Tab-separated table of C-alpha atoms and ligand atoms in Angstrom:
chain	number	residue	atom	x	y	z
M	1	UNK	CA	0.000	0.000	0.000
M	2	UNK	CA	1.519	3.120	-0.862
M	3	UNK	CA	0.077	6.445	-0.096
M	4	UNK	CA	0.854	10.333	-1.228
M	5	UNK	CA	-0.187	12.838	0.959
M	6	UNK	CA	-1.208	16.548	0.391
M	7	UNK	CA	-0.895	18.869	3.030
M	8	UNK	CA	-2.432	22.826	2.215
M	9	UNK	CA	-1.489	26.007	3.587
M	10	UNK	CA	-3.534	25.799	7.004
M	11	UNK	CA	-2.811	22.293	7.795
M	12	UNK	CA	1.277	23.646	7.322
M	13	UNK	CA	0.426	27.220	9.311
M	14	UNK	CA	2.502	26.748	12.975
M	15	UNK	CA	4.403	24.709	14.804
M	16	UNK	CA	1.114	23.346	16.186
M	17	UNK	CA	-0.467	22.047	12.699
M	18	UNK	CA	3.038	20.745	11.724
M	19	UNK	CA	2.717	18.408	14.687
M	20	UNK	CA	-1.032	17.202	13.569
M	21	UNK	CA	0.658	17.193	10.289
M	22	UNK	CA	3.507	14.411	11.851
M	23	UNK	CA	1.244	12.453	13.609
M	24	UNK	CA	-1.109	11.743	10.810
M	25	UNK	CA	1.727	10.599	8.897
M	26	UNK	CA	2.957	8.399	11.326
M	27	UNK	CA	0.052	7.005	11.860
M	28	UNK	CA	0.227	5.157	8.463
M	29	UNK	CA	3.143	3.808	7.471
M	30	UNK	CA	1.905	3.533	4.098
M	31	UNK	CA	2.038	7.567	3.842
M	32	UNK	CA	5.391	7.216	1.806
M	33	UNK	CA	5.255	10.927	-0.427
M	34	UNK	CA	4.910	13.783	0.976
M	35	UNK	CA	3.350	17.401	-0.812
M	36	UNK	CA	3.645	20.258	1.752
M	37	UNK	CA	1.835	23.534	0.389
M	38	UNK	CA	3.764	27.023	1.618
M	39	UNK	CA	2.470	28.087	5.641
M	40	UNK	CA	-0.750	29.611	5.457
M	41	UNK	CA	-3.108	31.738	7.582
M	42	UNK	CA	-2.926	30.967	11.238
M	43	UNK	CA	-5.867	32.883	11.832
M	44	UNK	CA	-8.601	35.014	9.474
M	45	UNK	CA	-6.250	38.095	9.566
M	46	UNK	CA	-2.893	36.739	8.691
M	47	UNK	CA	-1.185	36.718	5.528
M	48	UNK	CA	-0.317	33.230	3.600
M	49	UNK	CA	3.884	33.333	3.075
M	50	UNK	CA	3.140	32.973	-0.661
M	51	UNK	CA	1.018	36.092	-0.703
M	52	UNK	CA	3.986	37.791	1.576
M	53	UNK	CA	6.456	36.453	-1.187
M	54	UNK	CA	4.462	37.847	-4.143
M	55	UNK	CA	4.491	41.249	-2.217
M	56	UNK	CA	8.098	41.425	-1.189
M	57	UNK	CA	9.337	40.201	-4.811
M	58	UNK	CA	7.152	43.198	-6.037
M	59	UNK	CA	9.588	45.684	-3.703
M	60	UNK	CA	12.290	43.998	-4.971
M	61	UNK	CA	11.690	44.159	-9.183
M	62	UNK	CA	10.768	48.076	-8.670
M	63	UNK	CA	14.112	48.695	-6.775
M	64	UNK	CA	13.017	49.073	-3.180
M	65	UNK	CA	14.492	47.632	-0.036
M	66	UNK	CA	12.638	44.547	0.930
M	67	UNK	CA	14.796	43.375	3.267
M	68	UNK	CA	12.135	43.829	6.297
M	69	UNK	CA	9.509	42.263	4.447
M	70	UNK	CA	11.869	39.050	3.585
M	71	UNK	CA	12.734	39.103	7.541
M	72	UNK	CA	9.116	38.952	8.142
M	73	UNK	CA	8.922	36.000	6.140
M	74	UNK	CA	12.299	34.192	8.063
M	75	UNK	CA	10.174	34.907	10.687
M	76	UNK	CA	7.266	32.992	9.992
M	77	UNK	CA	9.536	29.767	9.527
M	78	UNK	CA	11.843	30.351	12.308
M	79	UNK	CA	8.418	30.292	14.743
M	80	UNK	CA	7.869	26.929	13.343
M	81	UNK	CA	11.252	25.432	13.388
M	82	UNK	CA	12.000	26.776	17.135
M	83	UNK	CA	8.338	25.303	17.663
M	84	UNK	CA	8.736	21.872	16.531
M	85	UNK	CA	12.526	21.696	18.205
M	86	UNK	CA	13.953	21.245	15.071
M	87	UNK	CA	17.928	21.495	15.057
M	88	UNK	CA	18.599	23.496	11.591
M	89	UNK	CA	18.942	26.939	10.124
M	90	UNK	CA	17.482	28.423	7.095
M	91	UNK	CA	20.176	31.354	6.686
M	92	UNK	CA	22.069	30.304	3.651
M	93	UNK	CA	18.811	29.629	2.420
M	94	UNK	CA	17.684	32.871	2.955
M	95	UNK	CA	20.959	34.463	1.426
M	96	UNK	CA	20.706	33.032	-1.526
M	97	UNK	CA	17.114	34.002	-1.970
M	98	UNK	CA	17.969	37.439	-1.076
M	99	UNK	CA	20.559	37.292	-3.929
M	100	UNK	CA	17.998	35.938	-6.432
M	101	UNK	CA	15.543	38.544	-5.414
M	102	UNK	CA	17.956	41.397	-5.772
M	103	UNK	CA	19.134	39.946	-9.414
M	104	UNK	CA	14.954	40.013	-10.030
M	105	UNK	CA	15.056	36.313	-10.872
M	106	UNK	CA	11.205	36.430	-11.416
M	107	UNK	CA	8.056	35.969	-9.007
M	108	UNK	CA	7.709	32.602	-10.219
M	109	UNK	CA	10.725	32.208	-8.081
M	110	UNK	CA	10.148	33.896	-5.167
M	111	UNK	CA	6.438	32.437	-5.178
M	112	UNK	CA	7.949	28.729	-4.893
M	113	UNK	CA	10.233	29.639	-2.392
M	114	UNK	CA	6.994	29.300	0.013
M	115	UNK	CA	7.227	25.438	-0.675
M	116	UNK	CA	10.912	25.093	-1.239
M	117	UNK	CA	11.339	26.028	2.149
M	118	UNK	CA	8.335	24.522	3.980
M	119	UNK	CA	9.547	21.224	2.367
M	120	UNK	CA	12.828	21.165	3.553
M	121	UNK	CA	11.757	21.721	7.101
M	122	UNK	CA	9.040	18.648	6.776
M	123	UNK	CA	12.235	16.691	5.530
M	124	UNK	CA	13.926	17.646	8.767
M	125	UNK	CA	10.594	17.049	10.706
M	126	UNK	CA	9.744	13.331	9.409
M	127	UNK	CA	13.630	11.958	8.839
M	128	UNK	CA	12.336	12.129	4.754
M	129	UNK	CA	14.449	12.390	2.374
M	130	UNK	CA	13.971	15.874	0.627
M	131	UNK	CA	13.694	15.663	-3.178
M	132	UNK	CA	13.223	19.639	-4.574
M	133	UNK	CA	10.522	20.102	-7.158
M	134	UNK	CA	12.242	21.896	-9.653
M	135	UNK	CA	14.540	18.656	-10.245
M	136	UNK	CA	11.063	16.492	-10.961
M	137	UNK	CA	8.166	18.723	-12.169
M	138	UNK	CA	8.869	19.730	-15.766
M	139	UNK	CA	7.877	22.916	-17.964
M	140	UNK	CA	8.376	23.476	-21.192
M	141	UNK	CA	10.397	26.575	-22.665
M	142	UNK	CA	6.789	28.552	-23.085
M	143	UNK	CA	5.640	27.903	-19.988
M	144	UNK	CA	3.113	24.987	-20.287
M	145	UNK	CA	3.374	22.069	-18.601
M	146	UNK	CA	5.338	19.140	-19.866
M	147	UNK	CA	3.313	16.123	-18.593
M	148	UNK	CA	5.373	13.533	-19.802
M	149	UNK	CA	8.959	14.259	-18.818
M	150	UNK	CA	7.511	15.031	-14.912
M	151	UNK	CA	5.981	11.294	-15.122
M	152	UNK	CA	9.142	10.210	-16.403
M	153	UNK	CA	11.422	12.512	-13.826
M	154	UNK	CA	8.995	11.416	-11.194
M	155	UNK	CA	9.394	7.519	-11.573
M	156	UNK	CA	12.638	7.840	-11.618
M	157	UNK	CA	13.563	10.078	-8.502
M	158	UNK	CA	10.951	8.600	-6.522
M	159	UNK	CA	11.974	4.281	-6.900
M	160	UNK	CA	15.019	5.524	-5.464
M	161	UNK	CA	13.319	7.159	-2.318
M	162	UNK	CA	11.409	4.916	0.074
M	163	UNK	CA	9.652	8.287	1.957
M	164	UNK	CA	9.996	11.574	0.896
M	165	UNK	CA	9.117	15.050	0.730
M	166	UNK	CA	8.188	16.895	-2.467
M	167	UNK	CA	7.461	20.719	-2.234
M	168	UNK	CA	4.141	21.157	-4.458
M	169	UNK	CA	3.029	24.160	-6.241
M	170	UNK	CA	6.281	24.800	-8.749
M	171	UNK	CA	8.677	23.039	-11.138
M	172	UNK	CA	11.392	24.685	-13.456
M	173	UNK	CA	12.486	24.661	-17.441
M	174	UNK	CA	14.976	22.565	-18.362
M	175	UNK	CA	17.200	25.652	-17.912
M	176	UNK	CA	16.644	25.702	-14.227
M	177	UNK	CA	14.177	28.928	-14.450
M	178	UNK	CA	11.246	28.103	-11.851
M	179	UNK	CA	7.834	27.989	-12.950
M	180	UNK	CA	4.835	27.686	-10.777
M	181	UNK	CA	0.964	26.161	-11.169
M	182	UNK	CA	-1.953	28.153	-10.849
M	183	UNK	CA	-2.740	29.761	-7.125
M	184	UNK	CA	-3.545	26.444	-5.099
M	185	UNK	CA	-1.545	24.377	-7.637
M	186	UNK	CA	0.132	22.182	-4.752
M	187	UNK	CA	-2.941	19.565	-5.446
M	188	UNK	CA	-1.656	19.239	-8.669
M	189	UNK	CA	1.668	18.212	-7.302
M	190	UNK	CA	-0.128	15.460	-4.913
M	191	UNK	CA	-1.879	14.399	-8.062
M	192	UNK	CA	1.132	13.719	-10.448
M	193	UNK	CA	2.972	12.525	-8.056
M	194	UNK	CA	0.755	10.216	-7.384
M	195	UNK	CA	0.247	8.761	-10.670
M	196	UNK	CA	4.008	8.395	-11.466
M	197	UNK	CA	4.373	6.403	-8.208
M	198	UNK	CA	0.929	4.183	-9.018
M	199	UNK	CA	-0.333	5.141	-5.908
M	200	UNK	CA	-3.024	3.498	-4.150
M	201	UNK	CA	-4.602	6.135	-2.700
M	202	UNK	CA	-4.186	10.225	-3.067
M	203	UNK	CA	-4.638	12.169	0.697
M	204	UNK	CA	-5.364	15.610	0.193
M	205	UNK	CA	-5.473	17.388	3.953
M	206	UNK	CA	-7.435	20.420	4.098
M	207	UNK	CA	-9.346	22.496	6.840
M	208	UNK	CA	-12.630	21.171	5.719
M	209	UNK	CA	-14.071	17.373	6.605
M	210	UNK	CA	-14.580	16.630	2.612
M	211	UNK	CA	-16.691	18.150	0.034
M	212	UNK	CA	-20.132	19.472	1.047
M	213	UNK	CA	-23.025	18.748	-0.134
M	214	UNK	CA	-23.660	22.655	-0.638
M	215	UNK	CA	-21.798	26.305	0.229
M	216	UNK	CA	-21.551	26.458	4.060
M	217	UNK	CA	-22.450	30.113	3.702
M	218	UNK	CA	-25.522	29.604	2.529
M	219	UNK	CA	-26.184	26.303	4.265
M	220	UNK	CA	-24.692	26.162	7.560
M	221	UNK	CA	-24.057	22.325	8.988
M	222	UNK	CA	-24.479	21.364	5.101
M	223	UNK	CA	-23.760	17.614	4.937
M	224	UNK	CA	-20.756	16.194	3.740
M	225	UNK	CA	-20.249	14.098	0.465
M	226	UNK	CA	-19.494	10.807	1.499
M	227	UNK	CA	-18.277	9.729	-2.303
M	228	UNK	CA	-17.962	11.594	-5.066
M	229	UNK	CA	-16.990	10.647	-8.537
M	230	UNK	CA	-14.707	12.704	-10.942
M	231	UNK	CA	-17.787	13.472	-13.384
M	232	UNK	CA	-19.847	15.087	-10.848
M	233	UNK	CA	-16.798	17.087	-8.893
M	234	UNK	CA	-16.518	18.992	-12.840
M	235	UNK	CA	-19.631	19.858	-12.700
M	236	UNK	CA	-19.838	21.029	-9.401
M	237	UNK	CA	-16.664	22.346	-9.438
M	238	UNK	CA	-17.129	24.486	-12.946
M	239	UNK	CA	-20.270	25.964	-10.771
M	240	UNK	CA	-18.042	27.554	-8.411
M	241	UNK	CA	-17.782	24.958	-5.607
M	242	UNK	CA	-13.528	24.453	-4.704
M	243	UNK	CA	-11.674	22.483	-2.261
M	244	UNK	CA	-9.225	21.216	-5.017
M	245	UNK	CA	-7.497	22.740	-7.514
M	246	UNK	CA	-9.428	21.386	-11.066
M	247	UNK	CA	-6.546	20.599	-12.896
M	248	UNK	CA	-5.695	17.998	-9.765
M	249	UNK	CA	-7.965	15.824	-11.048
M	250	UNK	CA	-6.797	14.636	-14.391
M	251	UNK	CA	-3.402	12.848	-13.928
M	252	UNK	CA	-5.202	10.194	-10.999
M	253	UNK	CA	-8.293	10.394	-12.863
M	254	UNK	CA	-6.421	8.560	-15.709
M	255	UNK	CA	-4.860	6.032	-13.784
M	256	UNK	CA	-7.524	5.323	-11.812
M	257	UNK	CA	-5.880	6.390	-8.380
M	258	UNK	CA	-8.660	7.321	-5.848
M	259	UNK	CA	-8.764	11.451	-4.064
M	260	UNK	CA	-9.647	11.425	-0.538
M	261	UNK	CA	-9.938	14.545	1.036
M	262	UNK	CA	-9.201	14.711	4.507
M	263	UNK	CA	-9.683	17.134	7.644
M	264	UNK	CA	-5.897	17.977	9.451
M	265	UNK	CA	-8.143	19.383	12.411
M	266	UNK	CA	-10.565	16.095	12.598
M	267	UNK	CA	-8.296	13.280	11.559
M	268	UNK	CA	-10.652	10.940	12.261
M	269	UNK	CA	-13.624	11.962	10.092
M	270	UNK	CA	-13.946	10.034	6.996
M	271	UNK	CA	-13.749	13.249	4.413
M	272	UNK	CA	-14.814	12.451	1.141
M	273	UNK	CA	-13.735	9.709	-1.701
M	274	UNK	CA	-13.390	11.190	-5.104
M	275	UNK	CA	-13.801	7.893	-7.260
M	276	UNK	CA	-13.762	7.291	-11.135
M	277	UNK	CA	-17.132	5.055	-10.431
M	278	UNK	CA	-18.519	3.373	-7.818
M	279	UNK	CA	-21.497	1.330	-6.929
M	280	UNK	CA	-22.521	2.442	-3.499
M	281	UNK	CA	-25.778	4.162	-3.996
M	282	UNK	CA	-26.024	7.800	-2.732
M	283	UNK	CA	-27.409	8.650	0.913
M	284	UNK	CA	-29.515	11.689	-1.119
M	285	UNK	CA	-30.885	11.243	-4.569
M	286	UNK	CA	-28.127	14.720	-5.473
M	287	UNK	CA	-24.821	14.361	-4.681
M	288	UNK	CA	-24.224	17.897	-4.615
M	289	UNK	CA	-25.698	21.785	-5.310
M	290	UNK	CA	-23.291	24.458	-6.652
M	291	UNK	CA	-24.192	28.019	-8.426
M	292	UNK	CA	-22.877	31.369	-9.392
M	293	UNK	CA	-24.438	34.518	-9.941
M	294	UNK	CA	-23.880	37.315	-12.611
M	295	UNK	CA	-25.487	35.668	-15.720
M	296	UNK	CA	-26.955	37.534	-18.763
M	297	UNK	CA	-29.671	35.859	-21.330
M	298	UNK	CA	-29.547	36.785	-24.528
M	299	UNK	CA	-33.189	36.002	-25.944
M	300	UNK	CA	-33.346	35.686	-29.854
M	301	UNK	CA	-36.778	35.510	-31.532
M	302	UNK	CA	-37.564	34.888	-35.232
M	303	UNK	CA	-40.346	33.620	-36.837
M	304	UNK	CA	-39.846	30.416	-38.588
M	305	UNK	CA	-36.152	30.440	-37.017
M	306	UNK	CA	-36.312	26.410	-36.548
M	307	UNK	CA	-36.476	26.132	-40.566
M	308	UNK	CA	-33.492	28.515	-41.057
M	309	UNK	CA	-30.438	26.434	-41.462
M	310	UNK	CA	-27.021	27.716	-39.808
M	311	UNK	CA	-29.165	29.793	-37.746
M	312	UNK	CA	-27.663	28.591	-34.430
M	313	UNK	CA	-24.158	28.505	-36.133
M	314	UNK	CA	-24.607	32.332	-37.014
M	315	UNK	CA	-25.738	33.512	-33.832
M	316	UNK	CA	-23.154	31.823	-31.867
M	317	UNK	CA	-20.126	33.011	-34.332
M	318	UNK	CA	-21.224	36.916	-33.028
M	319	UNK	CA	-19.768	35.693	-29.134
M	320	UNK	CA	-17.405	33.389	-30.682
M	321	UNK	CA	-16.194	36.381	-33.058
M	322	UNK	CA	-15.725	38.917	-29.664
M	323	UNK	CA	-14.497	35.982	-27.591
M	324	UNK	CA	-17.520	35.928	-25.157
M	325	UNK	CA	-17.604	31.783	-23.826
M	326	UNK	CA	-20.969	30.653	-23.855
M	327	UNK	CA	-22.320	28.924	-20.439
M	328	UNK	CA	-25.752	27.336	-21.767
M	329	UNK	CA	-28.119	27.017	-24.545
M	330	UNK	CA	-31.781	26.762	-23.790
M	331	UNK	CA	-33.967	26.916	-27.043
M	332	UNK	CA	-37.712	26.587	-28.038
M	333	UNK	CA	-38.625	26.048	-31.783
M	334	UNK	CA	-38.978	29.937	-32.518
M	335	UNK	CA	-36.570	31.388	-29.985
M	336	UNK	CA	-33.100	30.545	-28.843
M	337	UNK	CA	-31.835	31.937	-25.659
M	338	UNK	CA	-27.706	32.031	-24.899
M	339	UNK	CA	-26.582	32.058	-20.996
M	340	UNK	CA	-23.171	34.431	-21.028
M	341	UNK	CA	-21.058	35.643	-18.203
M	342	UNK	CA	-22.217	39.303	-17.003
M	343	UNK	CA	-19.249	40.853	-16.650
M	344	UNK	CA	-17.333	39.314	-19.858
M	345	UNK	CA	-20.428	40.528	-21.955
M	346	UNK	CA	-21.034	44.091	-20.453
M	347	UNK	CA	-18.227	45.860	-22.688
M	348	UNK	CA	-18.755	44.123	-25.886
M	349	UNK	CA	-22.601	43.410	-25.799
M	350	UNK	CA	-23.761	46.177	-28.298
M	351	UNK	CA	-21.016	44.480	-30.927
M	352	UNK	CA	-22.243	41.254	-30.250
M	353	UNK	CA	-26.312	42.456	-30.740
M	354	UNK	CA	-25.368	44.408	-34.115
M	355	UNK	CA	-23.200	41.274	-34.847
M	356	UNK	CA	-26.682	39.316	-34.596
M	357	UNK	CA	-28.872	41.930	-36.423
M	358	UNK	CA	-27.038	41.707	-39.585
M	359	UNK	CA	-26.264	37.516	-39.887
M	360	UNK	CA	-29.797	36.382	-38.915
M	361	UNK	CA	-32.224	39.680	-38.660
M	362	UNK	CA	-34.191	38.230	-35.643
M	363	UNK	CA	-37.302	39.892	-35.081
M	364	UNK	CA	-36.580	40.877	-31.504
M	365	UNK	CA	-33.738	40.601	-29.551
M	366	UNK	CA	-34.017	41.192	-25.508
M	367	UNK	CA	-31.560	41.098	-22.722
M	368	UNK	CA	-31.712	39.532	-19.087
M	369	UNK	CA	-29.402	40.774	-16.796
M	370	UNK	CA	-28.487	39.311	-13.135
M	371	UNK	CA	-29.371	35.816	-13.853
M	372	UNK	CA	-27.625	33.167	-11.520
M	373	UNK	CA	-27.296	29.126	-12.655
M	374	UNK	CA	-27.491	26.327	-10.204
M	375	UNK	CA	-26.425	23.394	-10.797
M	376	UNK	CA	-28.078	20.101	-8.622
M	377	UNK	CA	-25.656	17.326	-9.538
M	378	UNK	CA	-26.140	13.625	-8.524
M	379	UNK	CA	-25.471	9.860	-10.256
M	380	UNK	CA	-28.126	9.169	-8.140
M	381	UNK	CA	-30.622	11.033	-10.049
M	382	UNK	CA	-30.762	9.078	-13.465
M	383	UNK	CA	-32.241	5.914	-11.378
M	384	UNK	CA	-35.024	8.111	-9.317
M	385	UNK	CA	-37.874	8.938	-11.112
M	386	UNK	CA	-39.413	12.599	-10.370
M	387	UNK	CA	-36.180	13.993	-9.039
M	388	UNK	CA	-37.249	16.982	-11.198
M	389	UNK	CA	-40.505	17.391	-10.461
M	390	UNK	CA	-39.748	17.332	-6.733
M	391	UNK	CA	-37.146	19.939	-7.593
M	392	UNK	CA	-39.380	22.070	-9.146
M	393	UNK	CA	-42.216	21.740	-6.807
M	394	UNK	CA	-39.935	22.933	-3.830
M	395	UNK	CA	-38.837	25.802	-5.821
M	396	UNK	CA	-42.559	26.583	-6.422
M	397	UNK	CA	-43.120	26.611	-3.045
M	398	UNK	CA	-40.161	28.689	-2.173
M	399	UNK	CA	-41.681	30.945	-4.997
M	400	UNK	CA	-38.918	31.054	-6.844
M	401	UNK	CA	-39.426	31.428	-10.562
M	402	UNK	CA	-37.509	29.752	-12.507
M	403	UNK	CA	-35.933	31.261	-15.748
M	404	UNK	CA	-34.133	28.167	-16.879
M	405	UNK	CA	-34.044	24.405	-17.273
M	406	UNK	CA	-31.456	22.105	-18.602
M	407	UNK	CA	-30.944	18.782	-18.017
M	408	UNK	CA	-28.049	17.299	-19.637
M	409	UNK	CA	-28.870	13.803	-21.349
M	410	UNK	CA	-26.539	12.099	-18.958
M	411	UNK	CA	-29.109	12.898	-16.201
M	412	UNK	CA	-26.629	13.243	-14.173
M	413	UNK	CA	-26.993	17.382	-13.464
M	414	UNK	CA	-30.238	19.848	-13.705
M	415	UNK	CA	-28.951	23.330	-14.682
M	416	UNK	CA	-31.662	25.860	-13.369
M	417	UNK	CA	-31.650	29.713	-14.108
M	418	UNK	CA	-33.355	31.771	-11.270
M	419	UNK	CA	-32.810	35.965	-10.531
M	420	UNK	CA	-29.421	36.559	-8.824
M	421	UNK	CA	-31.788	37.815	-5.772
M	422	UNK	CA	-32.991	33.916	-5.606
M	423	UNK	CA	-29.963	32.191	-5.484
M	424	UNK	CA	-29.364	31.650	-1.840
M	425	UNK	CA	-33.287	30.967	-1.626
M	426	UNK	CA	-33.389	28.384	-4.359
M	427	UNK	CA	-30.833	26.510	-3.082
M	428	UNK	CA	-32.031	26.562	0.539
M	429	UNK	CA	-35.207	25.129	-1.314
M	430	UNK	CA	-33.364	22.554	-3.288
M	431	UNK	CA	-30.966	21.295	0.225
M	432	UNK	CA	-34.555	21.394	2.376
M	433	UNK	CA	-36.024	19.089	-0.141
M	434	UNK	CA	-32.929	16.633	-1.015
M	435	UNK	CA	-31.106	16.547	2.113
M	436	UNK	CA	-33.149	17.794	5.253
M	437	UNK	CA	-36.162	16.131	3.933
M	438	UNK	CA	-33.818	13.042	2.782
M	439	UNK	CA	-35.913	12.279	-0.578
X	501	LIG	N1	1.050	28.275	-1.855
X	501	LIG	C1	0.392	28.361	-3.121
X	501	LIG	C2	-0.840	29.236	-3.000
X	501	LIG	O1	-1.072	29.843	-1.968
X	501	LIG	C3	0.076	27.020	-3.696
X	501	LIG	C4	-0.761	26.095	-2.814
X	501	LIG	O2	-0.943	26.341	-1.634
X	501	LIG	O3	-1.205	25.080	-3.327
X	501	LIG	O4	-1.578	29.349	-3.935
């Protein structure tokens, strides 16, 4: 049994957390890989290190001192080494980074340096062996990531270490020149390393017990998601719902390697399974509810438009044409409606409607503004008949109107469209009904 484990920024905070941190790993022998992320916030008003690296490299590129703001940050990790008792120094460290700072050697840089250095004290911390990132994770020369030399560099590196610790969130060029993930990109770390080691199981330890079942600030106590599979986590996840960073998913989802994400606070709570498939049926008939506001419709009407061929075609080449994505699609036989981002649209929507006027001449276009989408996403729904019309009925008693439906043929989601005013209502509603009411 061999097991990677993801720690994030608040399980990695203090002294304290480290030692949670240790004792889960001990606790399992089979924990073999380590993927610290940089020290996060110890409390709501503290700064994450890589947010106090960002800012300090900033000083540095425009030619300011920064050497109290790089201090600050020695600071942060000398609190946890003197905490956990740890007999080491991260001076020559710091010179060098100093150095690199002064000769502006980029933000990537000084951004990974959050890991780099949390990484090398969990080495010291667990007796791992420390194996730095930017010798493994691979970019290419523009910038994109270079899947299949990391899997190779991985393998490699890693049948020669029995335990060790890999900082997460950055990888270099073949020239050595540090390049970092997305914000939150330590998850992708856990991920790849976990494929190239053909891991049994991937452990990503948060601050939450495992997905839930809908946005704690709009249901407080929601339920957890027991299990999960990697279909329905896109969909909720595209709707605005995040624990893990998206791009995490693909490398285990390919070989097949489990997520489980766990609680550093509550060790002992089960978290949630993130599964290709699985046949244990659902506690709820949804799996999960996830939304976002800020939606416009853009309602097209033309007599006759169902007979018109390359009607749809021409309408969607005006957003395609200004570079507006489009979210959804709803359509009746004489009108077709298009679901776009608020914001994107706002600046280019008069080029978009004159766009429209000239290649199809509808007879009346009309606009929507603050529209929100929800998404209620379950496996469980394609084998329970009248999920919908219980769905609908509890949003009809919640008088809710509802603006939009679209159920993919995979029954496995139900977009709805609703005002932006009804969000939090609609999906009080649709929680009540599912989850409270357990139907
Ligand atoms: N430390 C980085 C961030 O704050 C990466 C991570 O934590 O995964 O985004």
């Amino acid at each position: 049994m061999k097991k990677v484990v993801k720690f994030g920024g608040s399980s990695l905070a203090s002294a304290e957390q480290f030692m949670k941190v240790g004792d889960i790993i001990r606790a399992d022998e089979s924990r073999r890989y380590v993927i610290p992320s940089a020290p996060g916030k110890r409390d709501s008003s503290d700064t994450k290190v890589t947010d106090m690296l960002y800012r300090c490299y900033e000083l540095a590129e425009n030619g300011q001192p920064f050497n109290k703001q790089l201090n600050q940050i020695k600071e942060r990790y000398n609190e946890i080494i003197h905490g956990l008792k740890l007999d080491m120094t991260l001076n020559d460290e710091f010179e060098v980074i100093k150095k690199q700072f002064t000769a502006k050697a980029g933000s990537m840089y000084a951004a990974s340096r959050g890991e780099y250095l949390n990484g090398k004290i969990m080495a010291k911390y667990l007796n791992y062996d420390f194996i730095d990132a930017a010798n493994v994770i691979r970019f290419h020369r523009d910038g994109s990531f270079d899947a299949e030399t990391t899997d190779h560099l991985l393998s490699e590196h890693l049948s020669a270490s029995e335990r060790a610790v890999i900082p997460g969130f950055y990888g270099s060029m073949k020239n050595g020149t540090i390049v970092t993930f997305s914000r939150g990109g330590s998850d992708i770390t856990g991920s790849l390393v976990a494929k190239a080691v053909k891991a049994n199981l991937y452990e990503n330890w948060t601050d939450v017990s495992g997905f839930l079942v809908a946005d704690p600030r709009i249901i407080r106590d929601s339920a957890v998601i027991h299990t999960i599979t990697y279909m329905e986590l896109r969909e909720l996840a595209y709707m605005g719902a995040s624990v893990l960073h998206e791009d995490a998913i693909f490398p285990v989802r390919k070989a097949g390697i489990p997520i489980n994400i766990r609680n550093t606070n509550a060790p002992d709570d089960d978290g949630t399974m993130i599964v290709a498939s699985t046949c244990r049926i659902p506690k709820y008939t949804i799996t999960g509810i996830a939304g976002k506001k800020g939606f416009v419709a853009v309602n097209i009407e033309k007599d006759m438009m169902n007979a018109e061929i390359g009607f749809c075609r021409k309408v969607l080449g005006a957003f395609e044409d200004n570079g507006i994505s489009i979210e959804h699609m709803p359509s009746g036989i004489d009108t077709m409606t298009v679901f776009v981002d608020q914001q994107e649209f706002e600046d280019k929507e008069q080029k978009v409607i004159s766009e429209i006027q000239d290649s199809v001449h509808p007879d009346t276009i009309d606009l929507e503004s603050d529209l929100a989408l929800i998404a209620v996403v379950g496996r469980g729904m394609k084998s329970t008949r009248g999920t919908a019309g219980r769905l609908f009925s509890a949003l009809a008693h919640a008088h809710i109107n509802v603006k939009m439906i679209d159920q993919g043929s995979s029954e496995l989601n139900i977009i709805i469209g609703v005002k932006n005013e009804d969000f939090n209502d609609a999906i009080k509603a649709i929680y009540d009904i599912f989850v409270v009411a357990q139907l």
